[in-house]
Short mmCIF file of C-alpha atoms in Angstrom, two decimals:
data_model
loop_
_atom_site.label_atom_id
_atom_site.label_comp_id
_atom_site.label_asym_id
_atom_site.label_seq_id
_atom_site.Cartn_x
_atom_site.Cartn_y
_atom_site.Cartn_z
CA MET A 240 -13.74 39.09 -74.86
CA PHE A 241 -13.01 36.16 -73.13
CA ARG A 242 -9.83 35.54 -71.33
CA SER A 243 -7.74 32.15 -72.34
CA LYS A 244 -7.45 29.48 -69.96
CA SER A 245 -3.73 30.40 -69.79
CA ASN A 246 -4.13 34.12 -68.36
CA GLU A 247 -6.75 32.56 -66.03
CA LEU A 248 -3.67 30.21 -64.26
CA VAL A 249 -1.47 33.15 -64.21
CA GLU A 250 -4.21 35.06 -62.32
CA LEU A 251 -4.95 31.43 -60.11
CA HIS A 252 -1.08 31.51 -59.62
CA GLY A 253 -0.61 34.82 -58.76
CA PHE A 254 -3.67 35.21 -56.06
CA LEU A 255 -2.62 31.87 -54.24
CA LYS A 256 1.20 33.35 -54.14
CA VAL A 257 -0.02 36.46 -52.36
CA ILE A 258 -2.53 34.32 -50.24
CA GLY A 259 0.43 32.37 -49.12
CA ALA A 260 2.56 34.98 -48.55
CA ILE A 261 0.08 36.54 -46.31
CA LEU A 262 -0.18 33.44 -44.25
CA ALA A 263 3.54 33.20 -44.48
CA LEU A 264 3.69 36.47 -42.76
CA LEU A 265 1.15 36.03 -40.36
CA VAL A 266 2.63 32.93 -38.96
CA SER A 267 6.16 34.47 -38.94
CA GLY A 268 5.01 37.34 -37.17
CA VAL A 269 2.85 34.80 -34.54
CA PHE A 270 5.94 32.99 -34.01
CA LEU A 271 8.51 35.91 -33.29
CA PHE A 272 5.76 37.56 -31.09
CA ASN A 273 5.83 34.37 -29.42
CA VAL A 274 9.60 33.77 -29.08
CA LEU A 275 10.57 37.70 -28.53
CA LEU A 276 8.05 38.09 -25.78
CA ALA A 277 7.68 34.70 -24.02
CA GLN A 278 9.60 35.72 -21.08
CA ASP A 279 7.49 38.75 -20.16
CA LEU A 280 3.93 37.37 -21.47
CA TYR A 281 3.41 33.66 -21.42
CA PRO A 282 1.06 32.25 -18.23
CA PHE A 283 1.93 30.26 -15.29
CA ASP A 284 3.24 27.09 -16.88
CA TYR A 285 5.96 28.74 -18.69
CA GLN A 286 7.04 30.70 -15.73
CA ALA A 287 7.20 28.21 -13.34
CA ALA A 288 9.51 26.43 -15.67
CA ARG A 289 11.85 29.74 -16.26
CA TYR A 290 11.81 30.13 -12.59
CA LEU A 291 12.86 26.70 -12.33
CA ASP A 292 15.51 26.89 -14.66
CA ASP A 293 16.98 29.99 -12.92
CA VAL A 294 16.98 28.09 -9.59
CA ILE A 295 18.41 24.80 -10.75
CA ASP A 296 21.10 27.14 -12.99
CA GLY A 297 22.08 29.33 -10.15
CA LYS A 298 20.94 32.57 -11.20
CA LEU A 299 18.86 33.84 -8.41
CA PRO A 300 21.06 35.49 -5.32
CA GLN A 301 21.28 33.64 -2.42
CA ASP A 302 23.20 34.34 0.92
CA ARG A 303 24.38 30.79 1.88
CA PRO A 304 23.55 26.99 0.31
CA ASN A 305 19.86 25.52 1.00
CA GLU A 306 19.98 22.59 3.30
CA VAL A 307 16.53 21.07 2.48
CA VAL A 308 14.74 21.25 -0.96
CA ILE A 309 11.62 20.52 -1.74
CA ILE A 310 10.39 18.30 -4.53
CA GLY A 311 6.59 17.16 -5.46
CA ASP A 312 3.54 18.09 -6.91
CA SER A 313 1.23 21.39 -5.97
CA THR A 314 0.39 19.58 -2.69
CA ALA A 315 4.03 20.41 -1.53
CA SER A 316 3.98 23.87 -3.26
CA ARG A 317 1.14 24.87 -0.88
CA ALA A 318 2.01 22.91 2.22
CA LEU A 319 5.67 23.11 2.64
CA LEU A 320 6.96 26.97 2.62
CA PRO A 321 10.44 27.60 2.52
CA ARG A 322 9.78 31.37 3.11
CA HIS A 323 8.78 30.65 6.51
CA ILE A 324 11.18 28.73 7.88
CA GLU A 325 13.74 30.43 9.77
CA GLU A 326 16.04 27.67 11.13
CA PHE A 327 18.01 27.12 7.79
CA ASN A 328 17.57 27.88 4.07
CA ALA A 329 15.16 25.87 2.12
CA VAL A 330 14.10 26.18 -1.68
CA SER A 331 11.25 24.32 -3.18
CA LEU A 332 11.28 22.70 -6.75
CA ALA A 333 7.81 21.57 -6.44
CA ILE A 334 5.71 21.18 -10.04
CA ASN A 335 2.12 22.30 -9.99
CA GLY A 336 0.20 18.87 -11.88
CA GLY A 337 3.91 17.54 -11.93
CA ASN A 338 4.68 13.68 -10.43
CA LEU A 339 7.69 11.91 -8.95
CA ARG A 340 9.10 11.43 -12.78
CA ASP A 341 9.21 15.42 -13.16
CA SER A 342 10.28 15.50 -9.35
CA TYR A 343 13.54 13.06 -10.24
CA TYR A 344 14.42 15.44 -13.13
CA ALA A 345 13.87 18.45 -11.49
CA LEU A 346 15.90 16.81 -8.66
CA LYS A 347 19.10 15.64 -10.95
CA ARG A 348 19.13 19.37 -12.79
CA TYR A 349 19.49 20.86 -9.20
CA LEU A 350 22.60 18.46 -8.12
CA GLN A 351 23.87 18.86 -11.10
CA SER A 352 24.88 22.59 -10.27
CA GLN A 353 24.29 23.33 -6.90
CA PRO A 354 25.58 22.28 -3.62
CA SER A 355 23.93 19.23 -2.09
CA PRO A 356 21.57 19.85 0.70
CA ARG A 357 21.29 17.43 3.64
CA CYS A 358 17.90 16.71 3.48
CA ILE A 359 15.10 15.82 0.27
CA ALA A 360 11.68 16.68 1.54
CA ILE A 361 9.18 14.78 -0.85
CA MET A 362 5.56 15.55 -0.86
CA THR A 363 3.10 13.87 -3.74
CA SER A 364 -0.08 12.53 -4.48
CA TYR A 365 0.56 9.06 -5.42
CA GLY A 366 -2.68 8.64 -6.89
CA ALA A 367 -3.06 11.02 -9.07
CA TYR A 368 -0.72 10.34 -11.32
CA GLN A 369 -2.39 9.55 -14.29
CA PHE A 370 -4.27 12.95 -13.65
CA HIS A 371 -1.37 14.50 -13.73
CA ASN A 372 0.14 12.76 -16.79
CA ALA A 373 -2.68 13.22 -18.88
CA ASN A 374 -2.84 16.91 -18.29
CA ARG A 375 0.34 18.21 -17.66
CA PHE A 376 3.20 15.84 -19.62
CA TRP A 377 2.65 17.34 -22.68
CA ALA A 378 1.63 20.71 -21.67
CA PHE A 379 4.75 21.35 -19.07
CA THR A 380 7.10 18.93 -19.15
CA VAL A 381 7.32 18.89 -23.36
CA ALA A 382 5.94 22.33 -24.27
CA ALA A 383 7.29 24.26 -21.58
CA GLY A 384 10.47 23.06 -22.33
CA PHE A 385 11.14 21.94 -18.66
CA LEU A 386 13.20 18.82 -19.36
CA SER A 387 15.73 19.07 -22.35
CA PHE A 388 15.59 16.97 -25.55
CA SER A 389 18.42 14.79 -23.78
CA ASP A 390 15.99 14.62 -20.37
CA LEU A 391 13.45 13.49 -22.82
CA MET A 392 15.50 10.68 -24.59
CA ASP A 393 16.94 9.77 -21.64
CA LEU A 394 13.16 9.24 -20.16
CA TYR A 395 12.06 7.15 -23.02
CA LYS A 396 15.28 5.17 -22.86
CA THR A 397 14.66 4.23 -19.32
CA SER A 398 10.65 3.87 -19.84
CA ARG A 399 11.56 1.65 -22.29
CA GLN A 400 13.23 -0.61 -20.12
CA GLU A 401 10.93 -0.65 -17.44
CA ASN A 402 7.82 -0.80 -19.95
CA ILE A 403 6.64 2.27 -18.52
CA PHE A 404 5.21 5.73 -20.18
CA PRO A 405 6.15 6.98 -22.52
CA ALA A 406 7.24 3.84 -24.17
CA SER A 407 4.45 1.57 -22.83
CA GLU A 408 1.91 3.98 -24.92
CA MET A 409 3.82 5.13 -28.18
CA SER A 410 6.83 4.18 -30.40
CA LEU A 411 10.22 6.12 -30.79
CA PRO A 412 8.96 8.35 -33.85
CA LEU A 413 5.78 9.02 -32.13
CA TYR A 414 7.49 10.18 -29.26
CA LEU A 415 9.85 12.64 -31.52
CA TYR A 416 7.07 13.84 -33.50
CA GLU A 417 4.81 14.93 -30.15
CA ILE A 418 7.66 16.46 -28.58
CA VAL A 419 8.39 18.81 -31.92
CA SER A 420 4.98 19.14 -31.88
CA HIS A 421 4.41 20.43 -28.66
CA ARG A 422 7.23 22.73 -28.41
CA LEU A 423 6.62 24.08 -31.87
CA GLY A 424 2.90 24.77 -30.55
CA LEU A 425 4.23 26.55 -27.86
CA TYR A 426 5.58 29.51 -30.23
CA LEU A 427 2.96 29.23 -32.93
CA GLY A 428 -0.33 29.24 -30.80
CA TRP A 429 -2.42 32.11 -31.12
CA ASP A 430 -3.80 32.49 -27.88
CA LEU A 431 -1.12 34.90 -26.41
CA LEU A 432 -1.53 37.38 -29.41
CA HIS A 433 -5.02 37.27 -28.92
CA ASN A 434 -4.79 37.70 -24.98
CA TYR A 435 -2.48 40.44 -25.63
CA ILE A 436 -4.55 42.70 -27.80
CA ALA A 437 -7.92 41.57 -25.93
CA LYS A 438 -7.09 41.01 -22.50
CA PRO A 439 -3.96 43.18 -21.88
CA TYR A 440 -4.74 43.32 -18.08
CA MET A 441 -4.27 39.39 -17.80
CA THR A 442 -1.35 38.80 -19.89
CA ARG A 443 0.66 41.51 -18.43
CA THR A 444 0.10 41.37 -14.84
CA HIS A 445 -0.72 37.32 -14.07
CA PRO A 446 2.77 35.92 -15.64
CA ALA A 447 4.57 38.34 -14.38
CA GLN A 448 2.83 38.06 -10.38
CA SER A 449 3.43 34.36 -11.15
CA TYR A 450 7.52 34.77 -11.60
CA ARG A 451 7.57 37.44 -8.62
CA THR A 452 5.52 35.20 -6.33
CA LEU A 453 7.53 32.09 -6.82
CA MET A 454 10.89 33.92 -6.26
CA ARG A 455 9.62 35.51 -3.40
CA GLU A 456 8.35 32.45 -1.89
CA ARG A 457 11.37 30.21 -2.70
CA GLY A 458 10.23 28.08 -5.42
CA ALA A 459 6.10 27.39 -3.26
CA LEU A 460 3.14 28.67 -4.67
CA PRO A 461 0.85 29.61 -1.39
CA LEU A 462 -1.63 31.00 -3.92
CA GLN A 463 -3.65 30.27 -6.21
CA SER A 464 -2.02 29.90 -9.66
CA ALA A 465 -4.78 31.99 -11.46
CA ALA A 466 -5.14 35.21 -12.17
CA PRO A 467 -5.93 37.04 -8.86
CA TRP A 468 -9.27 38.63 -9.77
CA VAL A 469 -10.27 35.20 -10.79
CA SER A 470 -12.40 32.83 -7.69
CA GLN A 471 -11.45 29.85 -7.00
CA GLU A 472 -14.10 27.36 -5.72
CA PHE A 473 -13.58 24.90 -3.30
CA VAL A 474 -13.76 21.18 -5.44
CA ILE A 475 -13.16 17.55 -5.25
CA LYS A 476 -13.62 16.16 -8.43
CA ASN A 477 -9.79 15.61 -9.24
CA PHE A 478 -9.60 13.07 -6.13
CA SER A 479 -12.07 10.44 -7.15
CA TYR A 480 -8.96 7.78 -6.76
CA LEU A 481 -9.32 8.72 -2.82
CA ASN A 482 -12.64 6.08 -3.36
CA ARG A 483 -11.27 3.47 -5.57
CA PRO A 484 -9.14 0.47 -4.69
CA PHE A 485 -5.24 1.17 -4.21
CA VAL A 486 -3.03 0.43 -7.10
CA ILE A 487 0.71 0.49 -6.84
CA ILE A 488 1.93 2.92 -10.20
CA PRO A 489 5.15 1.09 -11.11
CA SER A 490 6.47 4.21 -13.06
CA GLN A 491 6.13 6.55 -9.52
CA ASP A 492 7.74 4.13 -7.58
CA PHE A 493 10.60 3.44 -9.81
CA HIS A 494 11.19 7.28 -10.27
CA LEU A 495 11.01 7.40 -5.94
CA LYS A 496 13.56 5.13 -6.06
CA LYS A 497 15.49 6.96 -8.52
CA ILE A 498 15.67 9.97 -6.03
CA PHE A 499 16.62 7.72 -3.32
CA LYS A 500 19.28 6.62 -5.07
CA LEU A 501 20.19 10.32 -6.07
CA ALA A 502 20.07 11.45 -2.27
CA LYS A 503 22.22 9.03 -1.24
CA ASP A 504 24.91 9.64 -4.01
CA HIS A 505 25.01 13.41 -2.49
CA GLY A 506 24.99 12.41 1.03
CA ALA A 507 21.39 13.88 1.48
CA SER A 508 18.44 12.07 3.63
CA VAL A 509 15.25 11.70 2.23
CA ARG A 510 12.03 12.75 4.01
CA ILE A 511 8.89 11.76 2.89
CA PHE A 512 5.16 13.34 3.62
CA TYR A 513 1.87 12.66 2.45
CA PRO A 514 -0.32 15.64 1.60
CA PRO A 515 -2.94 16.97 4.42
CA ILE A 516 -6.30 15.81 3.23
CA SER A 517 -9.57 17.91 3.49
CA LYS A 518 -12.10 15.86 6.14
CA SER A 519 -15.12 16.14 3.69
CA LEU A 520 -13.69 13.94 1.85
CA ARG A 521 -13.06 11.68 4.51
CA SER A 522 -15.20 8.00 4.32
CA VAL A 523 -14.40 4.62 4.64
CA ALA A 524 -12.93 4.09 1.26
CA THR A 525 -10.85 7.02 1.77
CA GLU A 526 -9.79 5.86 4.70
CA GLU A 527 -8.62 2.38 3.46
CA TRP A 528 -6.70 4.35 0.59
CA THR A 529 -4.84 6.36 2.82
CA SER A 530 -4.41 3.07 5.11
CA ARG A 531 -2.72 1.25 1.62
CA VAL A 532 -0.55 4.28 0.85
CA ARG A 533 0.47 4.56 3.94
CA GLN A 534 1.70 1.08 4.19
CA HIS A 535 3.43 1.11 0.69
CA MET A 536 5.53 4.32 1.50
CA HIS A 537 6.33 3.05 4.40
CA HIS A 538 7.86 -0.36 2.96
CA LEU A 539 9.51 1.67 0.15
CA SER A 540 11.16 4.07 2.69
CA SER A 541 12.40 1.16 5.18
CA LEU A 542 14.43 -0.47 2.34
CA GLU A 543 16.92 2.45 2.73
CA ASP A 544 18.65 4.00 5.62
CA HIS A 545 18.63 7.29 4.71
CA VAL A 546 14.84 7.69 3.41
CA GLU A 547 11.83 8.09 6.06
CA PHE A 548 8.47 8.52 5.97
CA GLU A 549 6.25 10.67 8.50
CA ASN A 550 3.74 8.17 8.35
CA THR A 551 0.71 10.18 9.28
CA ILE A 552 -2.47 11.59 7.24
CA HIS A 553 -3.62 15.06 8.00
CA TRP A 554 -7.45 15.10 7.95
CA ILE A 555 -8.12 19.20 8.22
CA ASP A 556 -11.05 21.06 7.90
CA ASP A 557 -12.39 22.42 4.58
CA LEU A 558 -11.97 26.18 5.59
CA HIS A 559 -8.08 25.67 5.62
CA PHE A 560 -8.28 24.30 1.60
CA LEU A 561 -8.60 25.98 -1.33
CA ASP A 562 -9.71 22.49 -2.42
CA GLY A 563 -9.52 18.92 -1.49
CA THR A 564 -5.64 18.37 -0.96
CA HIS A 565 -4.30 22.23 -1.51
CA LEU A 566 -4.12 24.36 1.65
CA ASN A 567 -4.48 28.13 1.45
CA GLU A 568 -2.07 30.38 2.40
CA SER A 569 -2.32 30.24 6.22
CA ALA A 570 -3.01 26.35 6.67
CA GLY A 571 0.28 26.33 4.83
CA ILE A 572 2.41 28.27 7.28
CA SER A 573 0.62 26.62 10.19
CA TYR A 574 1.69 23.07 8.50
CA THR A 575 5.13 23.89 7.54
CA HIS A 576 5.67 24.85 11.41
CA THR A 577 4.26 21.35 12.27
CA ILE A 578 6.82 19.26 10.26
CA LEU A 579 9.44 21.59 10.86
CA PRO A 580 10.96 18.96 13.62
CA PHE A 581 10.96 16.60 11.00
CA LEU A 582 13.26 18.72 8.77
CA GLU A 583 15.43 20.01 11.51
CA ASN A 584 16.15 16.49 12.25
CA CYS A 585 17.22 15.05 8.72
CA ASP A 586 20.31 14.28 8.23
#
């Protein structure tokens, strides 16, 4: 006997309901897995954002207020090491792959809840902005929850006034869509569940190591951010900007000036350092680029009485680097001791 079309439709409808229920259950399971186990299992970016939140909110114990706050990108987290400063308390809010926009919001949040330091130390790879922005803004600043929704809206408002990223590249509706999609994407991703089942040694060990390392080093990260059993080669491919003509980056200057004002409003002085660079990168082109960036930083710092630029580019042997601008741990300790007088006299 032939089944009627109505029976076939009923069966198809029932089949689709079962498939839909299975998919809904699967997605819900992944979402709950991500939400419930996020603090213990999410990789480095999330752990870094969690640590910064804990520092900024005053959740970590300390015996005395921080006299120096370090901000900047990953070069700062490997060259300015608070744990190896005995003369005074210091903490690092440096963000791997971050830029001066992220540093401004980190400092702003810190000063809203913590005692004002006497000195703000800044180290950032000025020319790496485009690389940082393309690779880290959505993945860290947005998805990992480093900036609150109100800060993200403040960022869009000010960027529209200054005609800089993100308002210069997208409308407000698209910006809001990207924020929601990246935040949800963090909790709907399958990678964490896959690694939990297939690579438990990496999922459980590395995130915990990242957070403990950040806490022990007071925010710095003199170790590589990859899992300890993953080798890291010396690479220079991310530093091609050093061989190009120097270009002023309006968004970086805008947020640097906001950092200056924020420091002044809280009675803090500012010291700016340019990251050490590997000698293997030294050439006529890079000498020209670093000369121009020094002139630019000197000009910006000269506009404010409470700001000084340490006008030296440190060219250091390759054996002291993980890559072109990231010092290894022993070199980071040595560099920290080298620039210590500038921080001691920063007031």
